[in-house]
């Protein structure tokens, strides 16, 4: 079941600090962390979505080093993780790639640090992934989170990861790790 | 109870790729992620332990920017997280600082990506933190993990975070996020 769940790290359309819609810069450490997370939990491909050619070239160089090059020779575990990384121009392109791979479109499950109406609880989402049978794409936004247009593309949005109290400013690396463990970790 | 649990990110003694004991370089993103994680879960101070003066100066500069300076003005949430960050020369120094703060020494709970004898299960550790009453310091190693000397300083070592299958190469940022959520997240 897990191999029919994928991750997308979206760099556009995302929000900046002031709420404007922007394309964020790729943080290479995010790609490593997401790929290692996906591989550790036995997930499907990990997508990095950015419309910027220069940013896609950066990711391609990173993959050249870690998958085809010297980095992968020195650190085969890292290569094994990054082999699952795909760079795409947009979230819909990631969904289409998965549809081709799996023969049916994935359900898009968005994430947000903000409260909102109709958020899907972690228990429900866990049951959905386990029993639903339909492939799923978990969508994470960089910067200050997914822009409304990206949220609107999602069938559901997960409830925020709440720790204790009202402060809730996890990095996308931390949030994705916790979300994946809550949805797909051991019982 | 949560405020009597702290995090330590150890940069020495840690292992390198070949198993040699080294001092790793500080990755500033780790400090942000750990501080944000600690703040979100309402934990006590977050310690970055390194014996290298130059590395401690780096952390002090980072704190100057985010706590006392321009970064904190622009991003008060980040400042609020990084206010909990303390830089120390060693793991024992972190434990002593906590003892002074709490009036009793913390239990050191190590973490490792490797299996080993007498690992403490997540359920047991969760019960321990909730019911034990004793303050605790969760210890994470950078590089290829805590060196035996640092592991030996811990009262217990937690079982590894297992995802699916045998691959287990999470970043320390991901592993710490999952460990904190499993031990201190909502029921």
GROMACS .gro file of N, CA and C in nm, chain B residues 50-59 61:
model
   33
  237UNK      N    1   2.904   2.136   2.074
  237UNK     CA    2   3.025   2.124   1.992
  237UNK      C    3   3.144   2.178   2.071
  238UNK      N    4   3.257   2.107   2.068
  238UNK     CA    5   3.375   2.154   2.140
  238UNK      C    6   3.454   2.258   2.061
  239UNK      N    7   3.414   2.285   1.938
  239UNK     CA    8   3.495   2.372   1.851
  239UNK      C    9   3.454   2.518   1.868
  240UNK      N   10   3.551   2.601   1.908
  240UNK     CA   11   3.522   2.743   1.931
  240UNK      C   12   3.462   2.811   1.808
  241UNK      N   13   3.519   2.782   1.692
  241UNK     CA   14   3.471   2.847   1.570
  241UNK      C   15   3.326   2.812   1.541
  242UNK      N   16   3.291   2.689   1.572
  242UNK     CA   17   3.153   2.647   1.549
  242UNK      C   18   3.058   2.711   1.649
  243UNK      N   19   3.107   2.728   1.772
  243UNK     CA   20   3.022   2.794   1.871
  243UNK      C   21   3.003   2.941   1.835
  244UNK      N   22   3.107   3.002   1.778
  244UNK     CA   23   3.093   3.141   1.733
  244UNK      C   24   2.989   3.151   1.621
  245UNK      N   25   2.990   3.051   1.534
  245UNK     CA   26   2.892   3.049   1.425
  245UNK      C   27   2.750   3.048   1.482
  246UNK      N   28   2.728   2.964   1.582
  246UNK     CA   29   2.595   2.956   1.641
  246UNK      C   30   2.560   3.088   1.712
  248UNK      N   31   2.659   3.381   1.624
  248UNK     CA   32   2.622   3.479   1.520
  248UNK      C   33   2.480   3.454   1.472
   0.00000   0.00000   0.00000
